[in-house]
Amino acid sequence: MPDVFADLVGQDEAVVELRRAAAAAAAVLRAGAADRAPAPRTADPAESADADASGGVDPSAGMTHAWIFTGPPGSGRSVAARAFAAALQCVHGTGCGECPGCRTTMGGTHADVRLVVPEGLSIGVGEMRALVLRAASTPSGGRWQVVVIEDADRLTEAAGNALLKAIEEPPPRTVFLLCAPSTHPDDISVTIRSRCRVVPLRQPPADAVAEVLARRDGIAPDVAQWAAAAAQGHVGRARRLARDPEARKRREAVLAVPRRLTGVGAAFDAASALIEAAEAEAEASVTDADTTERAALETALGAGGTGRGASGAIRGAAGQLKELEKRQKSRATRAQRDALDRALVDLAGFYRDALTMALRAPVAPVHTDTAALAGAGAQKWDAEGSLRRLEAVLACRAAIEANVKPRIAVEAMMLALWKG
Ligand SMILES: [Zn+2]
């Protein structure tokens, strides 16, 4: 395995900062071992700024207990957080990729690294309290307890408060790594934000994405180049497009939408097709997990179903199954929204291409394979009409994010795209 930061595409500045922090963290551990004292940090948040300087390391480069990784979807927030977690557990340096600390962290089996990946629409308070409690224990490997929270913007308010308490009075060897789209108060509370150091990631350039697809995944360079451009800087999406024919088919269906909008009826048909495609994609992605979970729970509950206390156990079992169904429904809703959002991003790319062509802007198209179609649109609609259509797609995304029913938002968008 190469260096743990190798897969963090096009984020050189962030990597430098994280390596420096990992080195400072290692110095803190060495100082602690030399003194035979507890960790040199105090738990008093008022002193946390000074405490960063412990171990004689440059405070601006130092280690801190709470971090937020921000950036657009696909820029590598969780990749960066995991790589940094590995660098903190690295026993040789700052993320060599070869030692047991690096390998187990990257493989997801390190005893002192906990990863929270919300499957539903939000992370609840119960989950967060349990996590905070476990994170306060002494690291079994003698280094750091690391908690990675993907999609920290999906914390419920109560869960956010539970986390805030832990961040305000951090156990000396605990590090929280949060991932969120931005530090906007909608994404992360101002109080949590004020306790964290922010690592901003940028949308990686298409060339850098293509390079990593070719190098790491062995994808042919021309396919990698096409997929990187089509995915608009989203590394995971680019890989899926390059490898998965179904993903390519779905994308083609989305990009056929502008051609199909020939009237009101066609607009409603296109809306239905888009919604149903998102539902089908989401179902394919969660069905296996649902079935496995339900079977596992039923097996666990099936043991000892008779005798004393059985009726109580049955009541408890019904409650647990209901809880599981609730969680699975929430996950399915999330998967549908994510699939629909990917489709809308593809569609926005098409109208963005039309707009740049109408303006004769010297930039490469997002979708090289529908560039001719976008060019025809640019002629017909001009810059203004292209911009209005692009805005209709973005308004649809915003409406769905604000909990407008997806079908209603998509129908309104299709009508706007047809009328211009
Ligand atoms: Zn290592």
Short mmCIF file of C-alpha atoms in Angstrom, two decimals, residues 152-376:
data_model
loop_
_atom_site.label_atom_id
_atom_site.label_comp_id
_atom_site.label_asym_id
_atom_site.label_seq_id
_atom_site.Cartn_x
_atom_site.Cartn_y
_atom_site.Cartn_z
CA ALA A 152 -21.58 15.65 10.30
CA ASP A 153 -24.14 17.97 8.68
CA ARG A 154 -26.67 15.20 9.33
CA LEU A 155 -26.32 15.40 13.11
CA THR A 156 -29.61 16.05 14.89
CA GLU A 157 -29.54 19.07 17.19
CA ALA A 158 -29.45 16.85 20.28
CA ALA A 159 -26.64 14.75 18.80
CA GLY A 160 -24.74 17.93 17.98
CA ASN A 161 -25.04 19.05 21.60
CA ALA A 162 -23.75 15.70 22.86
CA LEU A 163 -20.79 16.00 20.52
CA LEU A 164 -20.17 19.63 21.49
CA LYS A 165 -19.82 18.65 25.14
CA ALA A 166 -17.12 16.13 24.22
CA ILE A 167 -15.31 18.64 22.02
CA GLU A 168 -15.43 21.32 24.71
CA GLU A 169 -13.84 19.06 27.29
CA PRO A 170 -11.89 16.60 25.21
CA PRO A 171 -10.30 13.58 26.87
CA PRO A 172 -6.52 14.08 26.45
CA ARG A 173 -6.06 11.39 23.82
CA THR A 174 -9.25 11.74 21.82
CA VAL A 175 -9.49 13.30 18.36
CA PHE A 176 -12.73 14.09 16.52
CA LEU A 177 -12.67 14.33 12.73
CA LEU A 178 -15.87 15.72 11.24
CA CYS A 179 -16.77 15.86 7.55
CA ALA A 180 -19.29 18.38 6.20
CA PRO A 181 -19.98 20.18 2.91
CA SER A 182 -19.13 23.57 4.43
CA THR A 183 -18.92 25.47 7.70
CA HIS A 184 -22.20 27.24 6.98
CA PRO A 185 -24.44 27.16 10.10
CA ASP A 186 -26.89 24.97 8.15
CA ASP A 187 -24.18 22.33 7.94
CA ILE A 188 -22.42 22.64 11.27
CA SER A 189 -23.39 24.56 14.38
CA VAL A 190 -21.44 27.74 15.07
CA THR A 191 -20.39 26.49 18.51
CA ILE A 192 -18.97 23.22 17.17
CA ARG A 193 -17.28 25.11 14.34
CA SER A 194 -15.61 27.48 16.82
CA ARG A 195 -13.94 24.52 18.58
CA CYS A 196 -12.57 22.90 15.44
CA ARG A 197 -9.75 23.50 13.02
CA VAL A 198 -11.06 23.59 9.44
CA VAL A 199 -9.36 21.80 6.55
CA PRO A 200 -10.96 23.07 3.33
CA LEU A 201 -10.76 20.73 0.34
CA ARG A 202 -11.35 21.95 -3.19
CA GLN A 203 -13.05 20.33 -6.14
CA PRO A 204 -10.19 18.35 -7.64
CA PRO A 205 -9.31 19.21 -11.25
CA ALA A 206 -10.40 16.66 -13.88
CA ASP A 207 -6.79 15.91 -14.84
CA ALA A 208 -5.90 14.93 -11.27
CA VAL A 209 -8.99 12.71 -11.03
CA ALA A 210 -8.18 11.04 -14.36
CA GLU A 211 -4.61 10.43 -13.22
CA VAL A 212 -5.66 8.63 -10.04
CA LEU A 213 -8.26 6.51 -11.89
CA ALA A 214 -5.60 5.38 -14.33
CA ARG A 215 -2.89 4.81 -11.70
CA ARG A 216 -4.88 3.30 -8.84
CA ASP A 217 -7.76 1.60 -10.62
CA GLY A 218 -6.03 0.64 -13.85
CA ILE A 219 -8.64 2.40 -16.00
CA ALA A 220 -7.62 3.19 -19.60
CA PRO A 221 -6.42 6.83 -19.81
CA ASP A 222 -9.01 7.97 -22.38
CA VAL A 223 -11.90 6.45 -20.39
CA ALA A 224 -10.48 7.96 -17.20
CA GLN A 225 -10.30 11.39 -18.84
CA TRP A 226 -13.89 11.20 -20.06
CA ALA A 227 -15.23 9.93 -16.71
CA ALA A 228 -13.32 12.56 -14.71
CA ALA A 229 -14.83 15.37 -16.81
CA ALA A 230 -18.33 13.88 -16.75
CA ALA A 231 -18.23 13.44 -12.96
CA GLN A 232 -17.32 17.12 -12.45
CA GLY A 233 -14.60 16.53 -9.89
CA HIS A 234 -16.41 13.80 -7.93
CA VAL A 235 -13.80 11.06 -7.61
CA GLY A 236 -16.11 8.22 -6.56
CA ARG A 237 -18.65 9.05 -9.25
CA ALA A 238 -15.90 9.18 -11.90
CA ARG A 239 -14.77 5.69 -10.90
CA ARG A 240 -18.34 4.36 -11.06
CA LEU A 241 -18.90 5.89 -14.50
CA ALA A 242 -15.67 4.39 -15.77
CA ARG A 243 -16.44 0.92 -14.44
CA ASP A 244 -20.17 0.39 -14.16
CA PRO A 245 -22.17 0.12 -17.41
CA GLU A 246 -25.43 0.57 -15.45
CA ALA A 247 -24.22 3.92 -14.10
CA ARG A 248 -23.32 4.99 -17.66
CA LYS A 249 -26.78 3.96 -18.89
CA ARG A 250 -28.48 5.95 -16.14
CA ARG A 251 -26.41 9.00 -16.99
CA GLU A 252 -27.28 8.69 -20.69
CA ALA A 253 -30.98 8.53 -19.83
CA VAL A 254 -30.65 11.73 -17.79
CA LEU A 255 -28.81 13.53 -20.58
CA ALA A 256 -31.55 12.50 -23.02
CA VAL A 257 -34.04 14.57 -21.02
CA PRO A 258 -33.46 17.93 -22.80
CA ARG A 259 -34.27 16.31 -26.16
CA ARG A 260 -37.46 14.73 -24.86
CA LEU A 261 -39.08 17.94 -23.63
CA THR A 262 -41.44 18.58 -26.54
CA GLY A 263 -44.60 19.55 -24.64
CA VAL A 264 -46.38 19.58 -21.30
CA GLY A 265 -47.18 15.87 -21.41
CA ALA A 266 -43.59 15.03 -22.30
CA ALA A 267 -42.37 17.19 -19.41
CA PHE A 268 -44.50 15.24 -16.92
CA ASP A 269 -43.36 11.96 -18.46
CA ALA A 270 -39.73 13.02 -18.14
CA ALA A 271 -40.33 13.94 -14.48
CA SER A 272 -41.83 10.51 -13.77
CA ALA A 273 -39.00 8.76 -15.55
CA LEU A 274 -36.37 10.67 -13.57
CA ILE A 275 -38.05 9.97 -10.22
CA GLU A 276 -38.57 6.30 -11.02
CA ALA A 277 -34.99 5.86 -12.18
CA ALA A 278 -33.76 7.35 -8.88
CA GLU A 279 -36.05 5.01 -6.94
CA ALA A 280 -34.83 1.98 -8.87
CA GLU A 281 -31.19 2.94 -8.38
CA ALA A 282 -31.74 3.49 -4.66
CA GLU A 283 -33.56 0.21 -4.26
CA ALA A 284 -30.76 -1.69 -5.94
CA SER A 285 -28.27 -0.12 -3.55
CA VAL A 286 -30.11 -0.89 -0.27
CA THR A 287 -32.11 -4.10 -0.83
CA ASP A 288 -29.28 -6.52 -0.06
CA ALA A 289 -28.37 -4.73 3.15
CA ASP A 290 -32.04 -4.64 4.26
CA THR A 291 -32.51 -8.38 3.76
CA THR A 292 -29.27 -9.28 5.53
CA GLU A 293 -30.03 -7.05 8.51
CA ARG A 294 -33.55 -8.37 8.92
CA ALA A 295 -32.42 -11.99 8.74
CA ALA A 296 -29.69 -11.32 11.32
CA LEU A 297 -32.13 -9.66 13.71
CA GLU A 298 -34.73 -12.41 13.30
CA THR A 299 -32.12 -15.07 14.00
CA ALA A 300 -30.97 -13.23 17.11
CA LEU A 301 -34.56 -12.82 18.33
CA GLY A 302 -35.61 -16.33 17.38
CA ALA A 303 -33.34 -17.90 19.99
CA GLY A 304 -35.27 -18.80 23.19
CA GLY A 305 -38.76 -17.84 22.09
CA THR A 306 -40.63 -19.99 24.64
CA GLY A 307 -40.78 -20.38 28.41
CA ARG A 308 -40.74 -17.83 31.13
CA GLY A 309 -40.64 -14.20 29.97
CA ALA A 310 -41.36 -15.18 26.38
CA SER A 311 -44.27 -12.78 25.99
CA GLY A 312 -42.10 -9.92 27.18
CA ALA A 313 -39.41 -11.01 24.74
CA ILE A 314 -41.93 -11.05 21.89
CA ARG A 315 -43.04 -7.54 22.74
CA GLY A 316 -39.39 -6.47 22.76
CA ALA A 317 -38.78 -8.24 19.46
CA ALA A 318 -41.65 -6.41 17.76
CA GLY A 319 -40.19 -3.14 18.98
CA GLN A 320 -36.76 -4.01 17.63
CA LEU A 321 -38.12 -5.04 14.24
CA LYS A 322 -40.10 -1.82 14.05
CA GLU A 323 -36.98 0.15 14.92
CA LEU A 324 -35.04 -1.66 12.19
CA GLU A 325 -37.78 -0.97 9.62
CA LYS A 326 -37.75 2.70 10.56
CA ARG A 327 -33.99 2.87 10.10
CA GLN A 328 -34.16 1.06 6.75
CA LYS A 329 -36.90 3.37 5.48
CA SER A 330 -34.84 6.39 6.41
CA ARG A 331 -31.82 4.91 4.61
CA ALA A 332 -33.90 4.22 1.49
CA THR A 333 -35.16 7.80 1.44
CA ARG A 334 -31.58 9.07 1.71
CA ALA A 335 -30.41 6.77 -1.11
CA GLN A 336 -33.24 8.01 -3.35
CA ARG A 337 -32.38 11.62 -2.68
CA ASP A 338 -28.71 10.98 -3.37
CA ALA A 339 -29.52 9.22 -6.66
CA LEU A 340 -31.85 12.01 -7.73
CA ASP A 341 -29.27 14.62 -6.81
CA ARG A 342 -26.63 12.89 -8.96
CA ALA A 343 -29.07 13.01 -11.89
CA LEU A 344 -29.72 16.71 -11.32
CA VAL A 345 -25.98 17.44 -11.20
CA ASP A 346 -25.58 15.69 -14.57
CA LEU A 347 -28.45 17.70 -16.00
CA ALA A 348 -27.04 20.95 -14.62
CA GLY A 349 -23.76 20.07 -16.37
CA PHE A 350 -25.61 19.87 -19.69
CA TYR A 351 -27.15 23.34 -19.37
CA ARG A 352 -23.87 24.70 -18.07
CA ASP A 353 -22.28 23.42 -21.31
CA ALA A 354 -24.99 25.15 -23.35
CA LEU A 355 -24.39 28.38 -21.44
CA THR A 356 -20.61 28.35 -21.90
CA MET A 357 -21.06 27.64 -25.61
CA ALA A 358 -23.59 30.47 -26.00
CA LEU A 359 -21.06 32.77 -24.32
CA ARG A 360 -18.22 31.27 -26.39
CA ALA A 361 -16.32 30.82 -23.12
CA PRO A 362 -13.00 29.03 -23.64
CA VAL A 363 -13.70 26.18 -21.20
CA ALA A 364 -13.99 22.44 -21.81
CA PRO A 365 -17.50 20.94 -21.74
CA VAL A 366 -18.55 18.77 -18.78
CA HIS A 367 -20.24 16.21 -21.00
CA THR A 368 -18.09 15.73 -24.08
CA ASP A 369 -20.52 13.12 -25.45
CA THR A 370 -23.49 15.52 -25.54
CA ALA A 371 -21.48 18.60 -26.52
CA ALA A 372 -23.12 18.73 -29.98
CA LEU A 373 -26.58 18.65 -28.41
CA ALA A 374 -25.62 21.37 -25.93
CA GLY A 375 -24.29 23.41 -28.88
CA ALA A 376 -27.65 23.12 -30.66
#
